[in-house]
Structures are given as structure tokens and as C-alpha cells.
Short mmCIF file of C-alpha atoms in Angstrom, two decimals:
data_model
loop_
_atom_site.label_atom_id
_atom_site.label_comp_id
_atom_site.label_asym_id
_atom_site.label_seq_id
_atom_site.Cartn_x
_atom_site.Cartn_y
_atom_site.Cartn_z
CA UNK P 1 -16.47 -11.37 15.56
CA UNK P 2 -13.11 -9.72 16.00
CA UNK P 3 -10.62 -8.09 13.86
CA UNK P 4 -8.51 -11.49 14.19
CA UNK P 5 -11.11 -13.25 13.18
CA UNK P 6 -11.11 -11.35 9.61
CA UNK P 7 -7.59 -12.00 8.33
CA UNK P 8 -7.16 -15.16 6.58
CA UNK P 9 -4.23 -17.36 6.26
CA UNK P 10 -4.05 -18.24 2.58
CA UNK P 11 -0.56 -20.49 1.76
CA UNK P 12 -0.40 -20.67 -1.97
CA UNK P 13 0.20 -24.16 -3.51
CA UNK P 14 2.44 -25.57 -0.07
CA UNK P 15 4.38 -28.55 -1.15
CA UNK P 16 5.22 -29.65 2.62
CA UNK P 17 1.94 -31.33 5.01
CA UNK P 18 4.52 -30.52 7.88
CA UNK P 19 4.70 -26.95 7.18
CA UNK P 20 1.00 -26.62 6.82
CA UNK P 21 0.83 -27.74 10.13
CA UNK P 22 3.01 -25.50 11.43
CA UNK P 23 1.56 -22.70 10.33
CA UNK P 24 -2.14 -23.93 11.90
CA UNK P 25 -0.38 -23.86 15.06
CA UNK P 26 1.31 -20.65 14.94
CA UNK P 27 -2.10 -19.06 13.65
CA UNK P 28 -3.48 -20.54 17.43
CA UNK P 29 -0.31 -19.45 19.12
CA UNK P 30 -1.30 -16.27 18.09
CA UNK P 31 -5.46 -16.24 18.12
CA UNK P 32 -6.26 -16.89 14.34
CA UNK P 33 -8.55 -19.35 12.96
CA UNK P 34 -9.06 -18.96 9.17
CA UNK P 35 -6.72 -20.80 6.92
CA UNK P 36 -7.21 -21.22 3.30
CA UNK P 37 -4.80 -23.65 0.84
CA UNK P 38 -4.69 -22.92 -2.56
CA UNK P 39 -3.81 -25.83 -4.90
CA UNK P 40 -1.64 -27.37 -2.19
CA UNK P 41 0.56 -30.33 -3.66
CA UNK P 42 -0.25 -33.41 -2.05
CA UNK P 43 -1.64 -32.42 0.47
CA UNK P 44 -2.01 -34.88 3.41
CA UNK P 45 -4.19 -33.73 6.15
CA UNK P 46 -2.93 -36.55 8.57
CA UNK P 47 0.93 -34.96 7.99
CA UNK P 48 0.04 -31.62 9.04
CA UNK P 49 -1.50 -32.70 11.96
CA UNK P 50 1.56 -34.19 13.41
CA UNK P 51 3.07 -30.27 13.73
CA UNK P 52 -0.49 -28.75 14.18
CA UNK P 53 -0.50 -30.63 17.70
CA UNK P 54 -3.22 -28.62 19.67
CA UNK P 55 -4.68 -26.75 16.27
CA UNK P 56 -6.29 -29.80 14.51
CA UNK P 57 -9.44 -27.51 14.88
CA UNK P 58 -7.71 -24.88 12.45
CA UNK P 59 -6.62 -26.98 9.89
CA UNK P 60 -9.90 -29.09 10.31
CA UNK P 61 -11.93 -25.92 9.12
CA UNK P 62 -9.34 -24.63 6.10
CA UNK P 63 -10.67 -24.71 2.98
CA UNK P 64 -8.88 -25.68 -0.28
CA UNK P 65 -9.51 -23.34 -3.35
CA UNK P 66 -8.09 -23.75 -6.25
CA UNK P 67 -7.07 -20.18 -7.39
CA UNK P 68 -5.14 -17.41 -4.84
CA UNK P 69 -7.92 -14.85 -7.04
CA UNK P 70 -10.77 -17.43 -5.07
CA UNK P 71 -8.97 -17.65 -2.06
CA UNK P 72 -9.30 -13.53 -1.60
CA UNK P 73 -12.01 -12.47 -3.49
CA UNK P 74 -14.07 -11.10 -1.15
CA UNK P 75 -11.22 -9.30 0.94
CA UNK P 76 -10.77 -5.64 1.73
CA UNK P 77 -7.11 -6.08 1.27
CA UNK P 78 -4.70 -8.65 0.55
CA UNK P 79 -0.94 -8.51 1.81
CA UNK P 80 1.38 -10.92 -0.46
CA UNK P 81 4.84 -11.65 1.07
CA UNK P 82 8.32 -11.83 -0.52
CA UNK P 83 11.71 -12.15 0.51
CA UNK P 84 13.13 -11.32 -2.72
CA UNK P 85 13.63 -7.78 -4.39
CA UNK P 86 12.76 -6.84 -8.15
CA UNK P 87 10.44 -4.57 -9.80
CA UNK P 88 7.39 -6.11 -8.88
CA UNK P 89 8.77 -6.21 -4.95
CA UNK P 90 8.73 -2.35 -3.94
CA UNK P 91 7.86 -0.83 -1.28
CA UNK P 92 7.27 -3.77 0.96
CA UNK P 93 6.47 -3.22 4.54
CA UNK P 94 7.81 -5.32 7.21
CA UNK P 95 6.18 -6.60 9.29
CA UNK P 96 5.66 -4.30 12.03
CA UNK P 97 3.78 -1.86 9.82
CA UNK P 98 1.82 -4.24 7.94
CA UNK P 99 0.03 -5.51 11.22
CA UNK P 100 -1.02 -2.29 12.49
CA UNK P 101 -2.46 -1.70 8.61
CA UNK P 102 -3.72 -5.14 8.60
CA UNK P 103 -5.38 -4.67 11.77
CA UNK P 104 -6.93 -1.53 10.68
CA UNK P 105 -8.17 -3.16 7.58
CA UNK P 106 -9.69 -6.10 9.08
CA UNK P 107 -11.74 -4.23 11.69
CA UNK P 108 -14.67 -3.92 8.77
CA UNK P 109 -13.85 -6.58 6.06
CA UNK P 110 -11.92 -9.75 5.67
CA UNK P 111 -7.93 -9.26 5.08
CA UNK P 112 -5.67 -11.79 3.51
CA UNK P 113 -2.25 -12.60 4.05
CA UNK P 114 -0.59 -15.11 1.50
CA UNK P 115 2.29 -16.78 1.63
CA UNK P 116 3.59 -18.90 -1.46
CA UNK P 117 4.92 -22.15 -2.32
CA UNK P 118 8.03 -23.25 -0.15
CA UNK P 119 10.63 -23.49 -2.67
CA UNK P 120 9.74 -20.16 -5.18
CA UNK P 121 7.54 -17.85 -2.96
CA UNK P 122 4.60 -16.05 -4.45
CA UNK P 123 4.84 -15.36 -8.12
CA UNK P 124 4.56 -12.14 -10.01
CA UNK P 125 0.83 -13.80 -10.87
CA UNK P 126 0.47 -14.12 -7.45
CA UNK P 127 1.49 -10.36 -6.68
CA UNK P 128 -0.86 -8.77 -9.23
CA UNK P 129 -3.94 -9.81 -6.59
CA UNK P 130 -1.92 -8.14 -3.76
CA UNK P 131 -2.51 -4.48 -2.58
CA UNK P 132 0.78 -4.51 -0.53
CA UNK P 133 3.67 -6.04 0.20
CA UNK P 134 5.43 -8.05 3.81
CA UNK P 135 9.09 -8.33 3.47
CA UNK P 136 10.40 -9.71 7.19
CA UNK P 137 13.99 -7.88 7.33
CA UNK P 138 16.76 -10.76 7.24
CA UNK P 139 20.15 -11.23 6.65
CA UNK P 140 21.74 -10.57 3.11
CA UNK P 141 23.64 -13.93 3.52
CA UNK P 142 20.28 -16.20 3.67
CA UNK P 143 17.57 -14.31 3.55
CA UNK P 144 14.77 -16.42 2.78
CA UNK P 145 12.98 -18.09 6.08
CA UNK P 146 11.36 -20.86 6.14
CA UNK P 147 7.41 -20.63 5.17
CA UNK P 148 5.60 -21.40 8.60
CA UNK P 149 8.90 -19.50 10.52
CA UNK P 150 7.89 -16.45 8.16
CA UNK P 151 4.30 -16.91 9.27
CA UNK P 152 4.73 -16.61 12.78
CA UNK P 153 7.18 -13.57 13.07
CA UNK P 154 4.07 -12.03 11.01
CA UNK P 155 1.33 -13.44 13.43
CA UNK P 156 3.21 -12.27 16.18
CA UNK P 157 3.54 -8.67 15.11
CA UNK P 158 -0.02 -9.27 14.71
CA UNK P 159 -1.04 -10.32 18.19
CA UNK P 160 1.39 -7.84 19.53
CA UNK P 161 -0.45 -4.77 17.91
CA UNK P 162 -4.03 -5.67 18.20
CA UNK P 163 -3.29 -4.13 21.79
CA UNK P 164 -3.38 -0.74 20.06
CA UNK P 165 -6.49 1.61 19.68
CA UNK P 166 -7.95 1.60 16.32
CA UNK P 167 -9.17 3.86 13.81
CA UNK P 168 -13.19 4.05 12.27
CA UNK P 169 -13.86 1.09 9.93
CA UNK P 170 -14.51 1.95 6.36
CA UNK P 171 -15.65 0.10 3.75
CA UNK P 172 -12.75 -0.89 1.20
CA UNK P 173 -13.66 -2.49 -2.24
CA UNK P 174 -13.21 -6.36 -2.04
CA UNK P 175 -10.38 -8.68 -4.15
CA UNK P 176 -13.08 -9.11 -6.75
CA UNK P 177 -14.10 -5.70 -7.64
CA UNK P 178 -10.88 -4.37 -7.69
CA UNK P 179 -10.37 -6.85 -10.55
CA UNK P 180 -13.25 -5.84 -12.60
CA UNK P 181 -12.16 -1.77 -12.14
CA UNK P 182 -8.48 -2.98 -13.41
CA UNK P 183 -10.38 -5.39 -16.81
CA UNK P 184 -12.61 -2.26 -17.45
CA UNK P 185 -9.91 0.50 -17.38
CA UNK P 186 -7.22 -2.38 -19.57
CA UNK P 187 -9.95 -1.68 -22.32
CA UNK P 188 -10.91 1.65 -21.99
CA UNK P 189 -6.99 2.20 -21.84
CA UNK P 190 -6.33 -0.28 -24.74
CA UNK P 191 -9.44 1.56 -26.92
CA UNK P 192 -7.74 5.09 -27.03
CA UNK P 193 -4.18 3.55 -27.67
CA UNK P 194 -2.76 4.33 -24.12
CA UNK P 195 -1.61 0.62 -23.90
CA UNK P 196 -0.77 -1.76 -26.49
CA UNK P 197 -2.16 -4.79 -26.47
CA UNK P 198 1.32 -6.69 -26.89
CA UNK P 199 2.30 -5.78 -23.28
CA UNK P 200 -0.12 -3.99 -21.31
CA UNK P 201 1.24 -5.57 -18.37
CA UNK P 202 3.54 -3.43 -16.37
CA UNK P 203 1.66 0.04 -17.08
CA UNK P 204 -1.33 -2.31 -14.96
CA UNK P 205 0.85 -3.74 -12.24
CA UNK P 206 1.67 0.01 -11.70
CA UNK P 207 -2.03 1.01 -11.59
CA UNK P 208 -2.95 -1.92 -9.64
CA UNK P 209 -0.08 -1.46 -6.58
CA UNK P 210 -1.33 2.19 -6.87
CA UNK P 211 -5.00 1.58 -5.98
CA UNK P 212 -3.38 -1.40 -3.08
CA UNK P 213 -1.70 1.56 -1.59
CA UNK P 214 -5.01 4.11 -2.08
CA UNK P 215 -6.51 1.55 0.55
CA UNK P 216 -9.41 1.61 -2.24
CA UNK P 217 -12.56 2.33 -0.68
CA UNK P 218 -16.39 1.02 -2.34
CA UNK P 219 -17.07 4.97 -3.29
CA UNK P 220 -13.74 5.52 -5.31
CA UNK P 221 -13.46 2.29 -6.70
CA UNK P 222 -17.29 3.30 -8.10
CA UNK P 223 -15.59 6.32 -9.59
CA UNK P 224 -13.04 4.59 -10.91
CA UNK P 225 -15.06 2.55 -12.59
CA UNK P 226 -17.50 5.26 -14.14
CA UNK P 227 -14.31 7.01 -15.47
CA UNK P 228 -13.35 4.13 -17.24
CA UNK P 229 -17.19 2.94 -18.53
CA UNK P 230 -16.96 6.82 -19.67
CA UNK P 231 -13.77 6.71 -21.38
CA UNK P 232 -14.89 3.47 -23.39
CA UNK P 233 -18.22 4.52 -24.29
CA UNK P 234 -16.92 8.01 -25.76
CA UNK P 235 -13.96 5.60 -27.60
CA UNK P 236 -16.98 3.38 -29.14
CA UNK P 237 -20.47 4.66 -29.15
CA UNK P 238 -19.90 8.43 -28.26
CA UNK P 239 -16.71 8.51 -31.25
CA UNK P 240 -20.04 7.02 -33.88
CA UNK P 241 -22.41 9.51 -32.54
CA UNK P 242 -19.90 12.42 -33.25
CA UNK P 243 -19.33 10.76 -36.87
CA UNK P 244 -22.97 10.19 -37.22
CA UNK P 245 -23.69 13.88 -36.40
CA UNK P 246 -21.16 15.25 -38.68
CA UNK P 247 -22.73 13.22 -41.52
CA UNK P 248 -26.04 14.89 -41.14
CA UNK P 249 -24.53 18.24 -40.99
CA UNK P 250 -25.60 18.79 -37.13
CA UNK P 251 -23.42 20.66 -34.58
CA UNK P 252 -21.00 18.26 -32.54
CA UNK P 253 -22.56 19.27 -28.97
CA UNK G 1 33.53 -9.53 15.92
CA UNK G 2 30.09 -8.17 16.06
CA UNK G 3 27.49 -8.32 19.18
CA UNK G 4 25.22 -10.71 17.10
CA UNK G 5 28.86 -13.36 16.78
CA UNK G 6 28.51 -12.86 20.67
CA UNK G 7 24.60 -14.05 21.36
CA UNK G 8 24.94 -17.96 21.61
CA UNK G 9 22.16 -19.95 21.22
CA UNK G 10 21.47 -22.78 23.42
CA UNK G 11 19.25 -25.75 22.95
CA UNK G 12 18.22 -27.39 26.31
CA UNK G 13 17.61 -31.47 25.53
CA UNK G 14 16.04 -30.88 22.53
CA UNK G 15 14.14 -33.94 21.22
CA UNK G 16 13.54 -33.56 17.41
CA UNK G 17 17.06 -33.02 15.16
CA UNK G 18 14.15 -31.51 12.56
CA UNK G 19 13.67 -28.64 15.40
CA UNK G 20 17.77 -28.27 15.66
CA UNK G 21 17.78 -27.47 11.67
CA UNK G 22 14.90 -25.13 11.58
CA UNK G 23 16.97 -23.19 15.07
CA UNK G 24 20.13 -23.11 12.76
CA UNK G 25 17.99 -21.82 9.62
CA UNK G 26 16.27 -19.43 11.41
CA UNK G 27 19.68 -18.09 12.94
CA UNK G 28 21.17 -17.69 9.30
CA UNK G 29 18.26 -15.81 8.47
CA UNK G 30 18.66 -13.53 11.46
CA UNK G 31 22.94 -13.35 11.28
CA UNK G 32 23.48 -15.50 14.27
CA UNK G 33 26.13 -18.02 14.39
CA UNK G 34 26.95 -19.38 17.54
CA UNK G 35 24.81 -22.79 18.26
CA UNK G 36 25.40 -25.01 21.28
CA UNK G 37 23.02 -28.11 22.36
CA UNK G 38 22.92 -29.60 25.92
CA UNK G 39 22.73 -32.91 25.28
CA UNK G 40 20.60 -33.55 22.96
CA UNK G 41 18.44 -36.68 22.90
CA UNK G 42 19.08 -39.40 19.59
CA UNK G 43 20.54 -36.37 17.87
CA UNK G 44 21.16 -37.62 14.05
CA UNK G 45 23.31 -34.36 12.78
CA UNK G 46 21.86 -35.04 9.27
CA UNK G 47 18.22 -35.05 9.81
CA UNK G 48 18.52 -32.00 11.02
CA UNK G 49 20.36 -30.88 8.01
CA UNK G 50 17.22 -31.48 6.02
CA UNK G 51 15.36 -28.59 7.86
CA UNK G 52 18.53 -26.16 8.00
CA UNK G 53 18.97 -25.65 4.13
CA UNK G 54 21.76 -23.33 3.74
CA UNK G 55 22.84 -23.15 7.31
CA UNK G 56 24.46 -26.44 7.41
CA UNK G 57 27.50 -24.35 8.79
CA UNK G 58 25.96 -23.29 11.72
CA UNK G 59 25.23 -26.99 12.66
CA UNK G 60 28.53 -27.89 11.56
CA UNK G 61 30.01 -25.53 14.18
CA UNK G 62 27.45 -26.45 16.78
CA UNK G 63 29.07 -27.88 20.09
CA UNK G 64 27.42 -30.33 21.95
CA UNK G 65 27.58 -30.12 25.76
CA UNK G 66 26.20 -32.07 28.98
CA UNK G 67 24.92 -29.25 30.64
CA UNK G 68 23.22 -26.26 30.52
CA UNK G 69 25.76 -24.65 33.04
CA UNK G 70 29.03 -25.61 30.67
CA UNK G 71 27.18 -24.10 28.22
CA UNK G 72 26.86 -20.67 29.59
CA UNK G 73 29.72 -20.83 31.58
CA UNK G 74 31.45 -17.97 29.99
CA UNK G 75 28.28 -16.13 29.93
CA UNK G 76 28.05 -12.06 30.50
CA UNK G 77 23.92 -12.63 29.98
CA UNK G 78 21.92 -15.43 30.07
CA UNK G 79 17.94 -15.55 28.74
CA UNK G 80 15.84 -18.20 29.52
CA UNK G 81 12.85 -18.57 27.01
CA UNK G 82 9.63 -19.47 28.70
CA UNK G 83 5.62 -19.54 27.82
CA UNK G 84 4.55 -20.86 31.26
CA UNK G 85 3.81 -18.88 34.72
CA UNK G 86 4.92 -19.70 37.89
CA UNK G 87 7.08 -18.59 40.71
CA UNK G 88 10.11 -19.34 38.66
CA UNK G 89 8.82 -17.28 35.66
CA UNK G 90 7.64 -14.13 36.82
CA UNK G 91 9.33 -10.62 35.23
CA UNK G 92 9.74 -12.17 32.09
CA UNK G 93 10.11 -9.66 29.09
CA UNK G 94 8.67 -9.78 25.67
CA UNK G 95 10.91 -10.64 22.95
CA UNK G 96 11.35 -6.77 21.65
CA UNK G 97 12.41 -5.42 25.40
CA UNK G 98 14.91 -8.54 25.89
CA UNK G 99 16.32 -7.85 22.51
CA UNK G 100 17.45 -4.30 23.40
CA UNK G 101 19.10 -5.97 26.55
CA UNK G 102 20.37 -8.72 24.23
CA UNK G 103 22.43 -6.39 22.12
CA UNK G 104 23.50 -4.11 24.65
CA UNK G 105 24.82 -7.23 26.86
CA UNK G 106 26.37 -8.96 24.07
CA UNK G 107 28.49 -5.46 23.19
CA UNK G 108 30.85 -7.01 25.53
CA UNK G 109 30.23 -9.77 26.53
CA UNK G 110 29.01 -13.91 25.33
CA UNK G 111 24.82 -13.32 25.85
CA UNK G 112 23.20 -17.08 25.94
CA UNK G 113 19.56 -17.07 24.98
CA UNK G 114 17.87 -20.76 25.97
CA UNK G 115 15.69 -22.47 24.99
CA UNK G 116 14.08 -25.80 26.69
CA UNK G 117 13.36 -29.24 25.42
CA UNK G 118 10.14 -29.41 23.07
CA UNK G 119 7.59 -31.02 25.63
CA UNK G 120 8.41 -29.47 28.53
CA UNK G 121 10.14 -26.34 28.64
CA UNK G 122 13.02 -24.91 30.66
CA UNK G 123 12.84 -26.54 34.27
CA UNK G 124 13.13 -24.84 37.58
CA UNK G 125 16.80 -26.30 37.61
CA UNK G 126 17.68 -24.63 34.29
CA UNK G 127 15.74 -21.27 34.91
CA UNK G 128 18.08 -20.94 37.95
CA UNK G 129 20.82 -20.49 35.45
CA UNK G 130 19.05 -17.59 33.83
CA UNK G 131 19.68 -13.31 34.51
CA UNK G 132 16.55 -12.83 32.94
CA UNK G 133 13.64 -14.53 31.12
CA UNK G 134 11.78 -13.77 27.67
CA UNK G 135 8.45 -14.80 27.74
CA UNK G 136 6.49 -14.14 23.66
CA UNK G 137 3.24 -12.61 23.87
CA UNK G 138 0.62 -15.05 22.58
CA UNK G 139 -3.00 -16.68 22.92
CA UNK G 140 -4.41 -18.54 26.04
CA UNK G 141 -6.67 -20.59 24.71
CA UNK G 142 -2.92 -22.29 23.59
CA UNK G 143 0.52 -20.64 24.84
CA UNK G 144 3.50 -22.97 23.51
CA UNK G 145 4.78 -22.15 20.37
CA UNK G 146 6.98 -24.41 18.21
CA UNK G 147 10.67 -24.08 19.57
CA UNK G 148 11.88 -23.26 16.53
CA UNK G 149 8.87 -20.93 15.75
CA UNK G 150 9.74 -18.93 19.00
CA UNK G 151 13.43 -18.95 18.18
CA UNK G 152 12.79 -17.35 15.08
CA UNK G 153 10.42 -14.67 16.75
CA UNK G 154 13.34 -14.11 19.31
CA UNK G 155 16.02 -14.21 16.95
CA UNK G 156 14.00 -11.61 14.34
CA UNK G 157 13.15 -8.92 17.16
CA UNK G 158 17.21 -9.42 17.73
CA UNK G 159 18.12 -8.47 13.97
CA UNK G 160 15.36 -5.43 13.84
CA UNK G 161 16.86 -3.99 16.90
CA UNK G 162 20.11 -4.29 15.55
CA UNK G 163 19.56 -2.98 12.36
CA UNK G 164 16.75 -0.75 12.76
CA UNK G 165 15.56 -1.21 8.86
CA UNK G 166 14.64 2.60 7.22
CA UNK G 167 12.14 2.28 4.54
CA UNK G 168 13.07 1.67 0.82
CA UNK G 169 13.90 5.04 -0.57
CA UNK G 170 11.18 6.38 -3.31
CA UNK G 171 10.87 9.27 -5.18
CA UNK G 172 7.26 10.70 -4.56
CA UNK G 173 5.38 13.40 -6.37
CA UNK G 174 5.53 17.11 -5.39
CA UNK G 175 2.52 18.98 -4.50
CA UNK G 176 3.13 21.13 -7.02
CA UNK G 177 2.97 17.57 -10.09
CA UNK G 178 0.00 16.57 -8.55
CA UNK G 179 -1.83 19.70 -8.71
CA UNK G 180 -0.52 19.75 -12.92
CA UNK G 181 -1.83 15.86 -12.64
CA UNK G 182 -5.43 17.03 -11.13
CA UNK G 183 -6.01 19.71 -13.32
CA UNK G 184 -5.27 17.61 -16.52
CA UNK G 185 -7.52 15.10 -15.80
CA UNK G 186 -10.17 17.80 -15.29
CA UNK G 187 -9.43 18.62 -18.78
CA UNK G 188 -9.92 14.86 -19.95
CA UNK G 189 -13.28 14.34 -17.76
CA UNK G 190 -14.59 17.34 -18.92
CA UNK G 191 -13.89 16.26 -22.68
CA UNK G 192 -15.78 12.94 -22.35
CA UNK G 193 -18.84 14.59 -20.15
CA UNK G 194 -17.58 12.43 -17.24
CA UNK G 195 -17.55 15.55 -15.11
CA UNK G 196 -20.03 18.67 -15.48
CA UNK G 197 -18.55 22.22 -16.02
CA UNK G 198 -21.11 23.29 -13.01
CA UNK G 199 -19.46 21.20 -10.39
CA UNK G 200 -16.53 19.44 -10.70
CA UNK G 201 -15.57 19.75 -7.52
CA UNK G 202 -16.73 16.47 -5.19
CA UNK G 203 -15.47 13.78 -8.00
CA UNK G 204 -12.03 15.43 -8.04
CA UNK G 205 -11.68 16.12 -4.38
CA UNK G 206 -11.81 12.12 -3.85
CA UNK G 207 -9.50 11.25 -6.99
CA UNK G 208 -6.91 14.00 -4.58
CA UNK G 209 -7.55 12.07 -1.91
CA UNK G 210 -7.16 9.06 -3.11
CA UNK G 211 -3.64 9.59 -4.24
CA UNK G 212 -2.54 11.39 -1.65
CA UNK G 213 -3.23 7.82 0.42
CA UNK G 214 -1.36 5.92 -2.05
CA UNK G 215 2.16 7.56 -1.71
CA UNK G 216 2.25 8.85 -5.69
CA UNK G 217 5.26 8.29 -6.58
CA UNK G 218 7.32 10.35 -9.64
CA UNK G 219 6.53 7.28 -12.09
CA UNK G 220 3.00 6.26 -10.99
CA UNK G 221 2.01 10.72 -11.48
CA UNK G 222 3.72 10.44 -15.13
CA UNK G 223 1.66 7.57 -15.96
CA UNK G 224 -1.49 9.04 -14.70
CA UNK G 225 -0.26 12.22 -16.25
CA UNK G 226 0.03 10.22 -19.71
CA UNK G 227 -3.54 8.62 -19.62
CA UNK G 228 -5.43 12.01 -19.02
CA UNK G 229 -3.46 13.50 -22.03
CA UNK G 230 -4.26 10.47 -23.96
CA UNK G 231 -7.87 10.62 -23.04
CA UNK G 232 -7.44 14.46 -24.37
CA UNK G 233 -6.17 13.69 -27.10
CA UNK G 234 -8.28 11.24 -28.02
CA UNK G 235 -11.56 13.73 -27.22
CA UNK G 236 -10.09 16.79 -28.83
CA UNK G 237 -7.54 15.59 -31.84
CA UNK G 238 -8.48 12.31 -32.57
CA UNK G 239 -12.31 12.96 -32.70
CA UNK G 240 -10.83 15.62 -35.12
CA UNK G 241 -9.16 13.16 -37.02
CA UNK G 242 -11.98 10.80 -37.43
CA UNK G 243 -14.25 13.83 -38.80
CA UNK G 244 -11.91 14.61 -41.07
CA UNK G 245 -11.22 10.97 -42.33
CA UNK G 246 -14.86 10.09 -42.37
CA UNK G 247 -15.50 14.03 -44.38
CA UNK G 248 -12.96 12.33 -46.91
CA UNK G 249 -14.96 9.37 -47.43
CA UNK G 250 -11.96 7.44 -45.35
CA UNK G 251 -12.09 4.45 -43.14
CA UNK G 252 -12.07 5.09 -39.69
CA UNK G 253 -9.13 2.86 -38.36
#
């Protein structure tokens, strides 16, 4: 198994069968094979096959999830792409950069790159499950390219680098567990008052583009994680223990 | 008038007017302007519209000629666009060397970069029109992209050489916050026994080195800075606080 064979294609809820199908056949163009759609809108397979042309094989094996969080739950990373700015939009790489990092990524664990719906692009839902961010460099006038025309200037960079020597693989915590670490430290943060639970929200995204950029690795996200089981345990069993001592007149350590 | 105003794009014969829209989008996306098609076959000017979004007014400038040689007539350059081998097509560059050429041609001069009718590519007879031909690196197991997919790839590596993109600005952390940072949450993992005074030392060497891979910016090291005073707070005051409440004979919360 390759490195090319690791990064899946997920399009989030595509509205056009034709675009779908051009994005199969850029993915052979370019020597990928894993294509995921997530809640497409009536989808017809027999549409996208008319631009597939020679990569029925690619759309024949996609699979169709129904959440983007099912589609990359068991990747290393996941790289969302935007064409628009905002808060929730820094710091994208283009495209250059993200394939060598992609490549990187995917020579030990399965890597994601998502595209959204043609008309919107990925929401900020969407962006929460990404650890970084593809922004293909366009013009100010009209910046937004078309879905499958986005997907192969990104495939492309893709083939282009895999020529390049690459580094050790490690082992980077998967979609999945780095939700659980960002659930467990919401309510370790939300039990000593650091967030509120009106709008813990942004203080989260922030965390959670942090760890995307850490390149979160099993071991640390394990630390994580104990820091955060720690922090709520001392806010609820350790605070009664301390209250519970001081009743009986005992020393607090 | 700037050298992307002077890189005309030329469509050899093309068959599909959905093809001719996605060209003229991609160019908008990219800054080009200049479209001419050698006659095109059952061209329907507003099919094609459906695929170009907002660049109906590159179409609507768009001349239509009868042959590749009127079309480049007034050529400096001319790049023929090829995925095939063959006597005809050897030398060819990849789309990020011809780009360089591209730009530096076009300084001074009209630069025509073609591109051949869907099915069959640029013939022998067109190719001898060319200066030089781009060829886009991709898989064997299945060559031919999209026409419109290896316009865009073309016309992308075109923009990035032109405007050589520099990263968003951010404003990262000193060394000097992140040591303040480190030490703090030593503090707060001390205070809720998640690290032992004897050795502190391996959990917070990989907590440095995991932000030092994510880029810590000034914002991201104030809110990590806020949770481990928090967390400190919480330990050291606010157990305090719920001694003294629960001494009073006070509820807790």
C-alpha cells in the first residue's frame, strides 16, 4: 500500500453527479483511488459516470457516509478546503505545502482531504473536524473555482511531490480520538469555570486548530487526555475528598 | 496592460460548450482574460454559460476563429498542451517550468497556450504551430485529464508564478511567553497531582514540543496561559473557598 493509497477523497454533501465524476477522474489522472461522499444530494451514480469516463472503478468503490465526522474518523489528519477568508479560515496552506504535509502524513495513517458542497463550501461545522486548512491562491475578482477544478490543482500538487524523499512515519491520533480529547477537556474546562457553557465554542475551535497544527501524535494526545481526566476528577471527586477531609479535622495532603 | 491580459487562451475544436465554460471559469479564477476558439464544433454560447458562472465576460469577449494559425498569428509564444508521447511531443515541460516561460514571454509579447479538442488532443498539424509544449505530470495507468481540468492546472501554476503568494502574516509567541506558559502549567499540574514534584520533566518536555510544532501563536499562548491559571486557581483559591464555605455550614455552589 502506498502513501497515495492513504488519502481519501471525501466531497461533502455534492449537489452535482457531473462534478462527482469529475473529480473520480482527476483522482485517476493523478493515482488515487479512495473517494468517500458524504450526504451527497441526489446522487446519481449513472451521471457521474458520464465525466468519470475511464474511472468508473473509483467511483464504483466510494462509499457514501452520512456524516464528514464518519467519513474521517479513523484519519491521522484531515485537510478541509476553503476559498473564503474569516476567523475560522486562518492560516490556510495552499496547496503546494499541504501536499508535501499530506504526503508526510499519509505515509503511516489514512489522510483526508474534503471538499464541500458546490454552492457554500465546507461549513464552520465542517471545519471544526479539520486539522488544517487548503486555500488554492486565486484571483480577488472570482475567487472561488469550481469543486472538481479545485480538486485537481490539489491532486496534482499531490502527484507532483510524492517524487520527494520522505520523512519517518509516526503515529498521529486518528479523527475520532481527537474528538473525545476535545469532549473531555470542554468539561474539565467547563467544571472549573474556564468556559461558559453559553458559548464555549470559539475558545475550542482555537484549541482544536491548535492540536491540527501540533500534527497530534497517539502519545500526546494520551497526555492530553490524562490532563484533562485529572483536571475533572480534582473539580468533582478530588474537590469532595478535600471537603470530606476538612470535615473530619484531617490534614488536606 | 499586464503579462497575464497578454497569455491568450486557445481552444482547438473543442466539442462540449460545458468544457468552453469551465476554460472561461477557470481563467477568471486565475486573472486571465483573453479566450479564442478555433472553430468550435455545435458551439451553443449559452450552455456553456451554465458552467462559466461569473465569467460570462470572458465568453462574451471570446473570438471565434477557423484556424489554429489565425489564432496565434500575432503570437510572440505559443504552448501546445499535450498528455501523449511521440515524435511530435518530445521536450515537453511541466506546467510549473512553462509557466515561468509563460510570464516572461508574455512581458512583451501575445503568449498563446493551446489546448486540443476533447477526444483527441492537439494533432501533428497543430503541434507544428507550437514553440514549445507543456505536458502535466500524471498517472499511467490513465494520462488524459479533463481539458478544462488541465487548463485550470496550467492556468493556476501561471497565477502562483506570477504572484508568488507569502504566507498569511501571524503573530507567534516568543520564546521567552512560552517558557512563562510552560512553567505555569507546571504550577497547575503540580496542584492537581497530574505531575510529581520528583520528575516533571518527560510530561512537560512533550507538551514543549508539541507547541513548538503547532506555530503558537500570541492568542492561542494567552488562552493556554488562561486555563493553567484557572486550573490554579481553582486548586489553590477555590479549594480555599469551598473549605471555608463548607466550615460555615454553606452550600458549595
Amino acid at each position: 500500500m502506498s502513501a497515495l493509497d492513504r488519502i481519501r477523497v471525501v466531497l461533502v454533501r455534492p449537489k452535482n453527479p457531473g462534478n462527482v465524476g469529475a473529480v473520480a477522474r482527476a483522482m485517476k489522472n493523478m493515482g488515487l483511488v479512495d473517494l468517500v461522499l458524504v450526504a451527497p444530494r441526489a446522487f446519481r451514480r449513472s451521471r457521474a459516470e458520464v465525466l468519470a469516463i475511464h474511472a468508473r472503478d473509483v467511483l464504483e468503490r466510494a462509499r457514501v457516509v452520512a456524516s464528514l465526522a464518519e467519513a474521517v474518523a479513523d484519519c491521522g489528519r484531515v485537510f478541509g478546503t476553503t476559498c473564503r477568508p474569516g476567523a475560522y479560515r486562518r492560516r490556510a496552506a495552499n496547496p503546494r505545502e499541504a501536499a508535501v504535509e499530506i504526503l508526510e502524513a499519509a505515509c503511516g495513517n489514512p489522510v483526508a482531504l474534503v471538499f464541500g458542497p458546490e454552492d457554500t463550501g465546507l461549513s464552520n461545522e465542517d471545519l471544526r473536524l479539520c486539522d488544517a486548512l487548503v486555500r488554492i491562491p486565486s484571483h480577488a475578482d472570482y475567487p472561488s473555482l469550481n469543486v472538481a477544478q479545485a480538486a485537481v490543482v490539489c491532486f496534482y500538487e499531490i502527484f507532483v511531490a510524492r517524487h520527494r524523499p520522505l520523512p519517518e512515519p509516526v503515529q498521529l491520533a486518528t479523527s475520532a480520538e481527537v474528538e473525545r480529547l476535545l469532549e473531555r477537556w470542554k468539561q474539565a474546562l467547563l467544571a472549573i469555570g474556564f468556559l461558559h457553557e453559553a458559548n464555549p465554542d470559539r475558545i475550542l475551535f482555537s484549541l482544536r486548530r491548535l492540536l491540527g497544527r501540533a500534527l497530534l501524535e497517539k502519545r500526546d494526545a494520551a497526555i492530553l487526555l490524562g490532563i484533562a481526566s485529572q483536571i475533572l476528577w480534582f473539580a468533582q471527586g478530588g474537590r469532595e475528598v478535600a471537603l470530606e477531609k476538612a470535615r473530619r479535622g484531617l490534614p488536606l495532603k
